[in-house]
Amino acid sequence: MKRRPRRSMPATLTGVVLLAACSLVAVVAIQMLLGERPWIRYDTVAGALHDTRWSDVVPAIAGAVAVLLGLVLVLAAILPGKPTVLPLRGDLDSGASRRSYRSTLRAAASTVDGVSDATVKLKSRTVSATVSTGRTTTEGLADAVRGAIAHRLDQIDPALRPTVKVRVRAARSAS
């Protein structure tokens, strides 16, 4: 089970841009039908486009922007995003959401004696934990947090076991 996020952001942005363009064209068309002064005059736009040559800088810049936006939208549609459900081992097709996975590992890191605060970041093959402590000496704390997270990973049993990196931040220096 590897659910991927929907491509809602590129689709929403494309829809909003097209809606704005269509709304502008509709408003100008209605203004012309009613005999009022339109926001954008057709004669002005047609004259500007007629006077523009293919060798000018403006069509080259407009073309480059259109190509760049098209490539960004194609890449957003093709490249997979972060999985929203991380697969677990077992006979059944099961998984855990990224949020619950991260909060479970953060709770495991927070239960270690001496840890006052813990943050956990999930990457593709790595779990990075940053813990804060009020102790002046932090010897062995990183290993204890790594062991607690490894124990919790054994209980969760993910399909791909991530490596655990722990960083300890001490509130006070040992001077």
Coordinates of C-alpha atoms in Angstrom, one line a residue:
M1 CA 0.0 0.0 0.0
K2 CA 1.7 3.2 -1.2
R3 CA -0.8 5.9 -1.4
R4 CA 0.5 9.1 -3.0
P5 CA -0.9 12.6 -2.6
R6 CA -3.3 13.9 -5.1
R7 CA -2.1 16.5 -7.6
S8 CA -4.6 19.0 -6.3
M9 CA -2.2 22.0 -6.1
P10 CA -1.2 22.1 -9.8
A11 CA -4.8 21.4 -10.9
T12 CA -6.1 24.1 -8.7
L13 CA -3.6 26.7 -9.9
T14 CA -4.3 25.8 -13.5
G15 CA -8.0 26.0 -12.9
V16 CA -7.8 29.4 -11.2
V17 CA -5.6 30.9 -14.0
L18 CA -8.0 29.6 -16.7
L19 CA -11.0 30.8 -14.8
A20 CA -9.5 34.3 -14.5
A21 CA -8.7 34.4 -18.2
C22 CA -12.2 33.2 -19.2
S23 CA -13.8 35.6 -16.8
L24 CA -11.8 38.5 -18.3
V25 CA -12.8 37.5 -21.8
A26 CA -16.5 37.1 -20.8
V27 CA -16.6 40.6 -19.1
V28 CA -15.0 42.2 -22.1
A29 CA -17.4 40.5 -24.4
I30 CA -20.4 41.5 -22.3
Q31 CA -19.2 45.1 -22.2
M32 CA -18.8 45.1 -26.0
L33 CA -22.4 43.7 -26.4
L34 CA -23.8 46.3 -24.1
G35 CA -22.1 49.1 -26.0
E36 CA -20.0 50.2 -23.0
R37 CA -16.3 50.9 -23.0
P38 CA -14.5 47.6 -22.5
W39 CA -11.6 47.1 -20.0
I40 CA -9.4 45.8 -22.8
R41 CA -10.0 47.0 -26.3
Y42 CA -9.8 44.4 -29.0
D43 CA -8.3 46.9 -31.5
T44 CA -5.5 47.7 -29.1
V45 CA -4.6 44.1 -28.5
A46 CA -4.9 43.2 -32.2
G47 CA -2.7 46.2 -33.1
A48 CA 0.0 45.3 -30.6
L49 CA 0.0 41.7 -31.7
H50 CA 0.1 42.7 -35.4
D51 CA 3.1 45.0 -34.9
T52 CA 5.0 42.4 -32.9
R53 CA 7.6 40.4 -34.9
W54 CA 8.7 36.8 -34.1
S55 CA 12.3 38.1 -33.8
D56 CA 11.4 40.5 -31.0
V57 CA 12.2 39.9 -27.4
V58 CA 8.6 39.9 -26.1
P59 CA 7.5 36.7 -28.0
A60 CA 10.7 34.9 -26.9
I61 CA 10.1 35.8 -23.3
A62 CA 6.4 34.9 -23.5
G63 CA 7.3 31.6 -25.1
A64 CA 9.9 30.8 -22.5
V65 CA 7.5 31.5 -19.7
A66 CA 4.8 29.3 -21.3
V67 CA 7.4 26.5 -21.8
L68 CA 8.6 26.8 -18.2
L69 CA 5.1 26.7 -16.8
G70 CA 4.2 23.7 -18.9
L71 CA 7.3 21.8 -17.8
V72 CA 6.5 22.6 -14.1
L73 CA 3.0 21.3 -14.5
V74 CA 4.1 18.2 -16.3
L75 CA 6.7 17.5 -13.7
A76 CA 4.2 18.1 -10.9
A77 CA 1.9 15.6 -12.6
I78 CA 4.5 12.9 -13.3
L79 CA 6.8 12.9 -10.3
P80 CA 5.5 11.1 -7.2
G81 CA 5.0 13.1 -4.0
K82 CA 5.7 11.9 -0.5
P83 CA 3.7 8.9 0.3
T84 CA 0.7 9.7 2.6
V85 CA 0.5 6.1 3.8
L86 CA 3.7 4.2 4.7
P87 CA 3.5 0.5 4.1
L88 CA 3.9 -2.0 6.9
R89 CA 5.0 -5.7 6.8
G90 CA 2.5 -8.4 7.2
D91 CA 0.1 -10.6 5.3
L92 CA -2.5 -7.9 5.0
D93 CA -2.1 -4.9 2.9
S94 CA -1.6 -2.4 5.7
G95 CA -0.1 1.0 6.3
A96 CA 0.4 3.9 8.7
S97 CA -0.2 7.5 7.9
R98 CA 2.8 9.8 8.0
R99 CA 1.3 11.8 10.8
S100 CA 0.7 8.9 13.1
Y101 CA 4.0 7.3 12.3
R102 CA 5.8 10.6 13.1
S103 CA 3.8 11.2 16.3
T104 CA 4.4 7.6 17.5
L105 CA 8.2 7.9 17.0
R106 CA 8.2 11.4 18.7
A107 CA 6.3 9.9 21.7
A108 CA 8.9 7.1 21.9
A109 CA 11.7 9.7 21.9
S110 CA 10.0 11.9 24.5
T111 CA 9.7 9.0 27.0
V112 CA 13.5 8.7 27.4
D113 CA 14.6 10.0 30.8
G114 CA 16.1 13.5 30.4
V115 CA 14.4 14.5 27.2
S116 CA 12.3 17.6 27.5
D117 CA 11.3 18.1 23.9
A118 CA 11.5 16.0 20.8
T119 CA 10.9 16.6 17.1
V120 CA 11.0 13.9 14.4
K121 CA 11.3 14.3 10.7
L122 CA 10.6 11.5 8.2
K123 CA 12.6 11.3 5.1
S124 CA 12.6 8.7 2.4
R125 CA 14.9 6.2 4.2
T126 CA 15.8 8.2 7.4
V127 CA 14.2 9.2 10.6
S128 CA 15.8 12.3 12.1
A129 CA 15.1 13.0 15.7
T130 CA 16.2 16.2 17.4
V131 CA 15.8 16.1 21.2
S132 CA 16.3 18.9 23.8
T133 CA 17.4 18.3 27.3
G134 CA 18.0 20.3 30.4
R135 CA 21.1 18.2 31.4
T136 CA 24.6 19.6 31.2
T137 CA 26.1 16.3 30.1
T138 CA 24.4 14.5 27.3
E139 CA 26.5 11.4 27.2
G140 CA 24.4 8.3 26.3
L141 CA 21.3 10.3 25.7
A142 CA 21.5 10.0 21.9
D143 CA 22.0 6.2 22.2
A144 CA 19.0 5.9 24.6
V145 CA 16.8 7.9 22.2
R146 CA 18.0 5.8 19.2
G147 CA 17.2 2.7 21.2
A148 CA 13.7 3.9 22.1
I149 CA 13.0 4.8 18.5
A150 CA 14.4 1.5 17.2
H151 CA 12.3 -0.4 19.8
R152 CA 9.2 1.4 18.5
L153 CA 10.1 0.7 14.9
D154 CA 10.4 -3.0 15.8
Q155 CA 6.8 -2.8 17.2
I156 CA 5.5 -0.9 14.1
D157 CA 7.4 -3.2 11.7
P158 CA 7.6 -1.0 8.6
A159 CA 8.2 -2.5 5.2
L160 CA 11.4 -0.5 4.7
R161 CA 13.2 0.0 7.9
P162 CA 14.7 3.6 8.1
T163 CA 18.0 4.5 9.6
V164 CA 17.7 6.6 12.8
K165 CA 19.7 9.7 13.3
V166 CA 19.6 11.5 16.6
R167 CA 20.7 15.0 17.4
V168 CA 20.8 16.2 21.1
R169 CA 20.5 19.9 22.0
A170 CA 21.5 20.8 25.6
A171 CA 19.9 23.9 27.1
R172 CA 23.0 24.6 29.2
S173 CA 26.7 24.2 28.6
A174 CA 28.9 22.0 30.7
S175 CA 31.3 24.7 31.9

